[in-house]
PDB file of C-alpha atoms in Angstrom:
ATOM      1  CA  SER H  30     -19.851  -2.358  -3.415  1.00 83.00           C
ATOM      2  CA  GLN H  31     -17.288  -1.521  -0.795  1.00 85.00           C
ATOM      3  CA  THR H  32     -15.933   1.963  -0.291  1.00 91.00           C
ATOM      4  CA  ILE H  33     -13.410   3.461   2.073  1.00 94.00           C
ATOM      5  CA  HIS H  34     -13.580   7.011   3.302  1.00 94.00           C
ATOM      6  CA  GLN H  35     -10.698   8.890   4.821  1.00 96.00           C
ATOM      7  CA  TRP H  36     -10.608  12.465   6.059  1.00 91.00           C
ATOM      8  CA  PRO H  37      -9.466  15.131   6.060  1.00 92.00           C
ATOM      9  CA  ALA H  38      -7.634  15.196   2.726  1.00 94.00           C
ATOM     10  CA  THR H  39      -5.035  17.697   3.910  1.00 95.00           C
ATOM     11  CA  LEU H  40      -4.082  18.944   7.335  1.00 97.00           C
ATOM     12  CA  VAL H  41      -1.598  21.504   8.589  1.00 97.00           C
ATOM     13  CA  GLN H  42      -0.870  21.305  12.297  1.00 97.00           C
ATOM     14  CA  PRO H  43       1.617  22.993  14.630  1.00 98.00           C
ATOM     15  CA  VAL H  44       4.202  20.978  16.526  1.00 97.00           C
ATOM     16  CA  GLY H  45       2.800  19.783  19.833  1.00 97.00           C
ATOM     17  CA  SER H  46      -0.833  19.817  18.750  1.00 97.00           C
ATOM     18  CA  PRO H  47      -3.057  16.710  18.852  1.00 97.00           C
ATOM     19  CA  LEU H  48      -4.102  14.666  15.837  1.00 96.00           C
ATOM     20  CA  SER H  49      -7.119  12.607  14.923  1.00 96.00           C
ATOM     21  CA  LEU H  50      -7.531  10.989  11.512  1.00 96.00           C
ATOM     22  CA  GLU H  51     -10.575   8.878  10.757  1.00 96.00           C
ATOM     23  CA  CYS H  52     -11.221   6.091   8.314  1.00 96.00           C
ATOM     24  CA  THR H  53     -14.488   4.263   7.677  1.00 97.00           C
ATOM     25  CA  VAL H  54     -15.357   1.385   5.390  1.00 96.00           C
ATOM     26  CA  GLU H  55     -18.790   0.774   3.889  1.00 94.00           C
ATOM     27  CA  GLY H  56     -20.287  -2.285   2.265  1.00 92.00           C
ATOM     28  CA  THR H  57     -18.452  -4.965   4.212  1.00 90.00           C
ATOM     29  CA  SER H  58     -18.295  -6.347   7.713  1.00 88.00           C
ATOM     30  CA  ASN H  59     -15.376  -7.320   9.930  1.00 90.00           C
ATOM     31  CA  PRO H  60     -12.676  -5.978   7.626  1.00 92.00           C
ATOM     32  CA  ASN H  61      -9.008  -5.970   8.503  1.00 93.00           C
ATOM     33  CA  LEU H  62      -7.944  -2.331   8.744  1.00 95.00           C
ATOM     34  CA  TYR H  63      -4.529  -0.749   8.321  1.00 96.00           C
ATOM     35  CA  TRP H  64      -2.803   2.585   8.805  1.00 96.00           C
ATOM     36  CA  TYR H  65       0.284   3.389   6.721  1.00 96.00           C
ATOM     37  CA  ARG H  66       2.543   6.405   6.474  1.00 95.00           C
ATOM     38  CA  GLN H  67       4.444   7.399   3.381  1.00 94.00           C
ATOM     39  CA  ALA H  68       7.130  10.012   3.940  1.00 86.00           C
ATOM     40  CA  ALA H  69       8.236  12.122   0.976  1.00 78.00           C
ATOM     41  CA  GLY H  70      10.135   9.962  -1.514  1.00 73.00           C
ATOM     42  CA  ARG H  71       9.903   6.862   0.643  1.00 78.00           C
ATOM     43  CA  GLY H  72       7.966   3.624   0.724  1.00 84.00           C
ATOM     44  CA  LEU H  73       4.855   2.664   2.631  1.00 92.00           C
ATOM     45  CA  GLN H  74       5.420   2.070   6.318  1.00 91.00           C
ATOM     46  CA  LEU H  75       2.810   0.017   8.160  1.00 92.00           C
ATOM     47  CA  LEU H  76       1.927   1.740  11.433  1.00 94.00           C
ATOM     48  CA  PHE H  77      -1.011  -0.234  12.847  1.00 94.00           C
ATOM     49  CA  TYR H  78      -3.397  -2.947  11.827  1.00 92.00           C
ATOM     50  CA  SER H  79      -6.584  -4.333  13.327  1.00 93.00           C
ATOM     51  CA  VAL H  80      -8.407  -7.614  12.780  1.00 91.00           C
ATOM     52  CA  GLY H  81     -11.405  -6.703  14.948  1.00 91.00           C
ATOM     53  CA  ILE H  82     -13.024  -4.182  17.289  1.00 93.00           C
ATOM     54  CA  GLY H  83     -10.612  -3.145  19.991  1.00 91.00           C
ATOM     55  CA  GLN H  84      -7.774  -5.258  18.531  1.00 92.00           C
ATOM     56  CA  ILE H  85      -4.799  -3.131  17.552  1.00 93.00           C
ATOM     57  CA  SER H  86      -1.326  -4.286  16.559  1.00 90.00           C
ATOM     58  CA  SER H  87       1.453  -1.737  16.474  1.00 89.00           C
ATOM     59  CA  GLU H  88       4.268  -2.158  14.007  1.00 86.00           C
ATOM     60  CA  VAL H  89       6.482   0.787  14.821  1.00 82.00           C
ATOM     61  CA  PRO H  90       6.880   2.331  18.294  1.00 65.00           C
ATOM     62  CA  GLN H  91       6.340   6.045  17.883  1.00 79.00           C
ATOM     63  CA  ASN H  92       4.316   9.070  18.753  1.00 88.00           C
ATOM     64  CA  LEU H  93       1.049   7.669  17.369  1.00 94.00           C
ATOM     65  CA  SER H  94      -1.759   5.421  18.536  1.00 95.00           C
ATOM     66  CA  ALA H  95      -4.739   3.782  16.871  1.00 96.00           C
ATOM     67  CA  SER H  96      -8.185   2.721  17.955  1.00 96.00           C
ATOM     68  CA  ARG H  97     -11.062   0.771  16.442  1.00 96.00           C
ATOM     69  CA  PRO H  98     -14.214   1.738  18.334  1.00 95.00           C
ATOM     70  CA  GLN H  99     -16.578   0.227  15.752  1.00 94.00           C
ATOM     71  CA  ASP H 100     -16.327  -2.592  13.240  1.00 94.00           C
ATOM     72  CA  ARG H 101     -15.739  -0.347  10.239  1.00 94.00           C
ATOM     73  CA  GLN H 102     -14.063   2.633  11.883  1.00 96.00           C
ATOM     74  CA  PHE H 103     -10.329   3.082  12.413  1.00 97.00           C
ATOM     75  CA  ILE H 104      -8.814   6.154  14.063  1.00 97.00           C
ATOM     76  CA  LEU H 105      -5.209   7.328  14.148  1.00 96.00           C
ATOM     77  CA  SER H 106      -4.289   9.701  16.945  1.00 96.00           C
ATOM     78  CA  SER H 107      -1.470  11.592  18.539  1.00 96.00           C
ATOM     79  CA  LYS H 108      -1.382  13.650  21.715  1.00 95.00           C
ATOM     80  CA  LYS H 109       1.520  15.835  20.578  1.00 96.00           C
ATOM     81  CA  LEU H 110       2.687  15.986  16.981  1.00 96.00           C
ATOM     82  CA  LEU H 111       6.360  16.071  16.050  1.00 94.00           C
ATOM     83  CA  LEU H 112       7.907  17.476  12.887  1.00 94.00           C
ATOM     84  CA  SER H 113       8.782  13.907  11.898  1.00 92.00           C
ATOM     85  CA  ASP H 114       5.079  12.980  11.866  1.00 94.00           C
ATOM     86  CA  SER H 115       4.632  14.822   8.566  1.00 94.00           C
ATOM     87  CA  GLY H 116       3.706  12.576   5.682  1.00 94.00           C
ATOM     88  CA  PHE H 117       0.977  10.985   3.646  1.00 96.00           C
ATOM     89  CA  TYR H 118      -1.261   8.809   5.836  1.00 97.00           C
ATOM     90  CA  LEU H 119      -3.177   6.021   4.191  1.00 97.00           C
ATOM     91  CA  CYS H 120      -5.914   3.792   5.515  1.00 97.00           C
ATOM     92  CA  ALA H 121      -6.532   0.425   3.865  1.00 97.00           C
ATOM     93  CA  TRP H 122      -8.853  -2.545   4.296  1.00 95.00           C
ATOM     94  CA  THR H 123      -9.069  -6.193   3.324  1.00 91.00           C
ATOM     95  CA  GLY H 124     -12.098  -8.439   3.246  1.00 81.00           C
ATOM     96  CA  LEU H 125     -12.246 -12.132   2.464  1.00 77.00           C
ATOM     97  CA  SER H 126      -9.248 -11.878   0.135  1.00 80.00           C
ATOM     98  CA  ASP H 127      -5.897 -10.457   1.175  1.00 85.00           C
ATOM     99  CA  ILE H 128      -6.034  -7.643  -1.361  1.00 91.00           C
ATOM    100  CA  GLN H 129      -5.637  -4.294   0.337  1.00 94.00           C
ATOM    101  CA  TYR H 130      -7.675  -1.351  -0.907  1.00 95.00           C
ATOM    102  CA  PHE H 131      -6.603   2.140   0.021  1.00 97.00           C
ATOM    103  CA  GLY H 132      -8.432   5.298   0.931  1.00 96.00           C
ATOM    104  CA  ALA H 133      -7.595   8.611  -0.705  1.00 97.00           C
ATOM    105  CA  GLY H 134      -5.130   9.509   2.050  1.00 96.00           C
ATOM    106  CA  THR H 135      -4.459  12.472   4.319  1.00 97.00           C
ATOM    107  CA  ARG H 136      -1.489  14.698   3.653  1.00 96.00           C
ATOM    108  CA  LEU H 137      -0.265  15.955   7.038  1.00 96.00           C
ATOM    109  CA  SER H 138       2.174  18.813   7.389  1.00 96.00           C
ATOM    110  CA  VAL H 139       3.505  19.522  10.864  1.00 96.00           C
ATOM    111  CA  LEU H 140       5.036  22.996  11.132  1.00 96.00           C
TER     112      LEU H 140
ATOM    113  CA  GLN Y   3      14.822  -9.226   7.963  1.00 62.00           C
ATOM    114  CA  LYS Y   4      11.993 -10.022   5.593  1.00 65.00           C
ATOM    115  CA  GLU Y   5      12.164  -7.651   2.652  1.00 89.00           C
ATOM    116  CA  VAL Y   6      10.805  -6.731  -0.740  1.00 93.00           C
ATOM    117  CA  GLU Y   7      13.256  -5.202  -3.181  1.00 93.00           C
ATOM    118  CA  GLN Y   8      12.446  -3.418  -6.426  1.00 93.00           C
ATOM    119  CA  ASN Y   9      14.725  -2.185  -9.177  1.00 85.00           C
ATOM    120  CA  SER Y  10      15.460   1.323  -8.063  1.00 75.00           C
ATOM    121  CA  GLY Y  11      14.686   3.196 -11.257  1.00 82.00           C
ATOM    122  CA  PRO Y  12      13.675   5.619 -12.425  1.00 93.00           C
ATOM    123  CA  LEU Y  13      12.709   3.789 -15.578  1.00 95.00           C
ATOM    124  CA  SER Y  14      12.062   5.702 -18.773  1.00 97.00           C
ATOM    125  CA  VAL Y  15      10.562   4.122 -21.897  1.00 97.00           C
ATOM    126  CA  PRO Y  16       9.156   5.543 -25.147  1.00 97.00           C
ATOM    127  CA  GLU Y  17       5.463   5.388 -25.853  1.00 98.00           C
ATOM    128  CA  GLY Y  18       4.486   2.016 -27.299  1.00 97.00           C
ATOM    129  CA  ALA Y  19       7.416   0.147 -25.759  1.00 98.00           C
ATOM    130  CA  ILE Y  20       7.336  -2.606 -23.164  1.00 97.00           C
ATOM    131  CA  ALA Y  21       8.105  -1.548 -19.599  1.00 97.00           C
ATOM    132  CA  SER Y  22       9.530  -4.233 -17.323  1.00 97.00           C
ATOM    133  CA  LEU Y  23       9.374  -3.856 -13.559  1.00 97.00           C
ATOM    134  CA  ASN Y  24      11.046  -6.322 -11.236  1.00 96.00           C
ATOM    135  CA  CYS Y  25      10.702  -7.323  -7.621  1.00 96.00           C
ATOM    136  CA  THR Y  26      12.418  -9.881  -5.374  1.00 96.00           C
ATOM    137  CA  TYR Y  27      11.360 -11.011  -1.936  1.00 94.00           C
ATOM    138  CA  SER Y  28      13.161 -12.707   0.890  1.00 92.00           C
ATOM    139  CA  ASP Y  29      10.678 -15.196   2.389  1.00 88.00           C
ATOM    140  CA  ARG Y  30      10.034 -18.482   0.567  1.00 87.00           C
ATOM    141  CA  GLY Y  31       6.801 -18.904   2.523  1.00 85.00           C
ATOM    142  CA  SER Y  32       5.174 -15.915   0.828  1.00 88.00           C
ATOM    143  CA  GLN Y  33       1.981 -16.785  -1.003  1.00 89.00           C
ATOM    144  CA  SER Y  34       0.384 -13.601  -2.286  1.00 92.00           C
ATOM    145  CA  PHE Y  35       1.893 -10.978  -4.566  1.00 95.00           C
ATOM    146  CA  PHE Y  36       0.533  -7.658  -5.743  1.00 96.00           C
ATOM    147  CA  TRP Y  37       1.376  -4.759  -8.002  1.00 97.00           C
ATOM    148  CA  TYR Y  38       0.000  -1.321  -7.187  1.00 98.00           C
ATOM    149  CA  ARG Y  39       0.203   1.856  -9.222  1.00 98.00           C
ATOM    150  CA  GLN Y  40       0.556   5.194  -7.450  1.00 97.00           C
ATOM    151  CA  TYR Y  41       0.222   8.471  -9.276  1.00 97.00           C
ATOM    152  CA  SER Y  42       1.980  11.446  -7.734  1.00 93.00           C
ATOM    153  CA  GLY Y  43       0.015  12.735  -4.757  1.00 91.00           C
ATOM    154  CA  LYS Y  44      -2.531   9.918  -4.924  1.00 95.00           C
ATOM    155  CA  SER Y  45      -3.077   6.679  -3.058  1.00 96.00           C
ATOM    156  CA  PRO Y  46      -1.990   3.280  -4.429  1.00 97.00           C
ATOM    157  CA  GLU Y  47      -4.432   1.395  -6.626  1.00 97.00           C
ATOM    158  CA  LEU Y  48      -4.277  -2.325  -7.317  1.00 96.00           C
ATOM    159  CA  ILE Y  49      -3.232  -3.386 -10.820  1.00 96.00           C
ATOM    160  CA  MET Y  50      -2.581  -7.098 -10.465  1.00 96.00           C
ATOM    161  CA  SER Y  51      -2.593  -9.888  -7.935  1.00 95.00           C
ATOM    162  CA  ILE Y  52      -0.866 -13.207  -8.522  1.00 96.00           C
ATOM    163  CA  TYR Y  53      -0.723 -16.310  -6.367  1.00 93.00           C
ATOM    164  CA  SER Y  54       0.623 -19.133  -8.574  1.00 94.00           C
ATOM    165  CA  ASN Y  55       3.804 -19.596 -10.557  1.00 95.00           C
ATOM    166  CA  GLY Y  56       3.604 -18.449 -14.158  1.00 96.00           C
ATOM    167  CA  ASP Y  57       2.036 -15.569 -16.006  1.00 96.00           C
ATOM    168  CA  LYS Y  58      -1.206 -13.719 -15.401  1.00 97.00           C
ATOM    169  CA  GLU Y  59      -2.433 -11.319 -18.044  1.00 97.00           C
ATOM    170  CA  ASP Y  60      -4.940  -8.486 -17.747  1.00 96.00           C
ATOM    171  CA  GLY Y  61      -5.145  -6.249 -20.780  1.00 97.00           C
ATOM    172  CA  ARG Y  62      -1.759  -4.617 -21.365  1.00 98.00           C
ATOM    173  CA  PHE Y  63      -0.433  -5.858 -18.018  1.00 98.00           C
ATOM    174  CA  THR Y  64       1.228  -9.205 -17.349  1.00 98.00           C
ATOM    175  CA  ALA Y  65       2.431 -10.322 -13.939  1.00 98.00           C
ATOM    176  CA  GLN Y  66       5.001 -13.105 -13.764  1.00 98.00           C
ATOM    177  CA  LEU Y  67       5.755 -15.105 -10.642  1.00 97.00           C
ATOM    178  CA  ASN Y  68       8.643 -17.494 -10.002  1.00 96.00           C
ATOM    179  CA  LYS Y  69       8.538 -18.718  -6.421  1.00 94.00           C
ATOM    180  CA  ALA Y  70      11.689 -20.816  -6.778  1.00 94.00           C
ATOM    181  CA  SER Y  71      13.650 -17.694  -7.687  1.00 94.00           C
ATOM    182  CA  GLN Y  72      11.600 -15.510  -5.323  1.00 95.00           C
ATOM    183  CA  TYR Y  73      10.908 -13.126  -8.139  1.00 95.00           C
ATOM    184  CA  VAL Y  74       7.826 -11.322  -9.388  1.00 97.00           C
ATOM    185  CA  SER Y  75       7.654  -8.950 -12.325  1.00 97.00           C
ATOM    186  CA  LEU Y  76       5.206  -6.703 -14.120  1.00 98.00           C
ATOM    187  CA  LEU Y  77       5.267  -6.133 -17.857  1.00 98.00           C
ATOM    188  CA  ILE Y  78       3.381  -3.248 -19.408  1.00 98.00           C
ATOM    189  CA  ARG Y  79       2.902  -3.626 -23.150  1.00 98.00           C
ATOM    190  CA  ASP Y  80       2.226  -0.704 -25.482  1.00 98.00           C
ATOM    191  CA  SER Y  81       3.169   1.734 -22.713  1.00 98.00           C
ATOM    192  CA  GLN Y  82       1.194   4.966 -22.647  1.00 98.00           C
ATOM    193  CA  PRO Y  83       2.040   8.335 -21.071  1.00 97.00           C
ATOM    194  CA  SER Y  84      -0.846   7.677 -18.675  1.00 97.00           C
ATOM    195  CA  ASP Y  85       1.157   4.717 -17.317  1.00 98.00           C
ATOM    196  CA  SER Y  86       3.703   7.162 -15.891  1.00 98.00           C
ATOM    197  CA  ALA Y  87       3.567   6.536 -12.149  1.00 97.00           C
ATOM    198  CA  THR Y  88       5.344   4.777  -9.302  1.00 96.00           C
ATOM    199  CA  TYR Y  89       4.759   1.034  -9.248  1.00 97.00           C
ATOM    200  CA  LEU Y  90       4.779  -0.716  -5.886  1.00 96.00           C
ATOM    201  CA  CYS Y  91       5.379  -4.407  -5.392  1.00 96.00           C
ATOM    202  CA  ALA Y  92       3.724  -5.894  -2.316  1.00 95.00           C
ATOM    203  CA  VAL Y  93       4.137  -9.342  -0.810  1.00 93.00           C
ATOM    204  CA  ASN Y  94       2.280 -11.178   1.922  1.00 88.00           C
ATOM    205  CA  ILE Y  95       5.527 -12.092   3.636  1.00 76.00           C
ATOM    206  CA  GLY Y  96       5.200 -15.394   5.442  1.00 66.00           C
ATOM    207  CA  GLY Y  97       1.800 -16.143   3.925  1.00 63.00           C
ATOM    208  CA  GLY Y  98      -0.847 -18.046   5.829  1.00 62.00           C
ATOM    209  CA  SER Y  99      -2.528 -16.057   8.604  1.00 63.00           C
ATOM    210  CA  ASN Y 100      -0.162 -13.141   8.215  1.00 65.00           C
ATOM    211  CA  TYR Y 101      -2.489 -10.233   7.574  1.00 76.00           C
ATOM    212  CA  LYS Y 102       0.205  -7.825   6.512  1.00 86.00           C
ATOM    213  CA  LEU Y 103       1.742  -6.786   3.220  1.00 90.00           C
ATOM    214  CA  THR Y 104       5.327  -5.689   2.880  1.00 91.00           C
ATOM    215  CA  PHE Y 105       5.829  -3.081   0.187  1.00 93.00           C
ATOM    216  CA  GLY Y 106       8.881  -2.340  -1.881  1.00 93.00           C
ATOM    217  CA  LYS Y 107      10.023   1.245  -2.176  1.00 92.00           C
ATOM    218  CA  GLY Y 108       8.610   1.498  -5.680  1.00 94.00           C
ATOM    219  CA  THR Y 109       9.901   2.103  -9.168  1.00 95.00           C
ATOM    220  CA  LEU Y 110       9.123   5.380 -10.902  1.00 95.00           C
ATOM    221  CA  LEU Y 111       8.143   4.809 -14.527  1.00 97.00           C
ATOM    222  CA  THR Y 112       8.072   7.592 -17.086  1.00 97.00           C
ATOM    223  CA  VAL Y 113       6.603   6.953 -20.533  1.00 97.00           C
ATOM    224  CA  ASN Y 114       7.763   9.532 -23.026  1.00 96.00           C
ATOM    225  CA  PRO Y 115       5.416  10.552 -25.874  1.00 94.00           C
TER     226      PRO Y 115
END
């Protein structure tokens, strides 16, 4: 069966510090991968998605970037965090169907 | 702008009642529709997917799709306190090779014992 791993679960970072969040999927190959952010009391905002290694589509211009160095690995990064980067970050994947399955999420607090 | 709208809530129902959650979408080309449940502090989990007009039932949950009216709903029968959560409607706006889902802002459901 397929599983998605996302870490860390929680993160507290100072303004201006770098960020690296990692997501990996097991049990499938060539998944579509997604990064979302959910700010407090708000909906899911799609940040990036990838349909293959090295292929990244950005949905919202901002202080973040994404990379897909391996087939089942998706990384969200920032060089300098802003207060507005705080939120709940979710990684998701799809396989042959278009159903998206989510990881457990990372709660990021930028102070 | 292609959008997904949900009834704003919050919605409160007594235990054992039917909860009705509604969602409209803007793009007639949409082909795939999903309902996710999100408990506070947790990630969304899929409850139902529906692709064709009509009803789809899974246990206490029924999804209803009307593409002509651009409307999708979720009915929860015999609501339980454990159903208390935010329900997210998601639509594959544009369908086809569009790999993305557009989510509504969610409806908070509270089931009172």
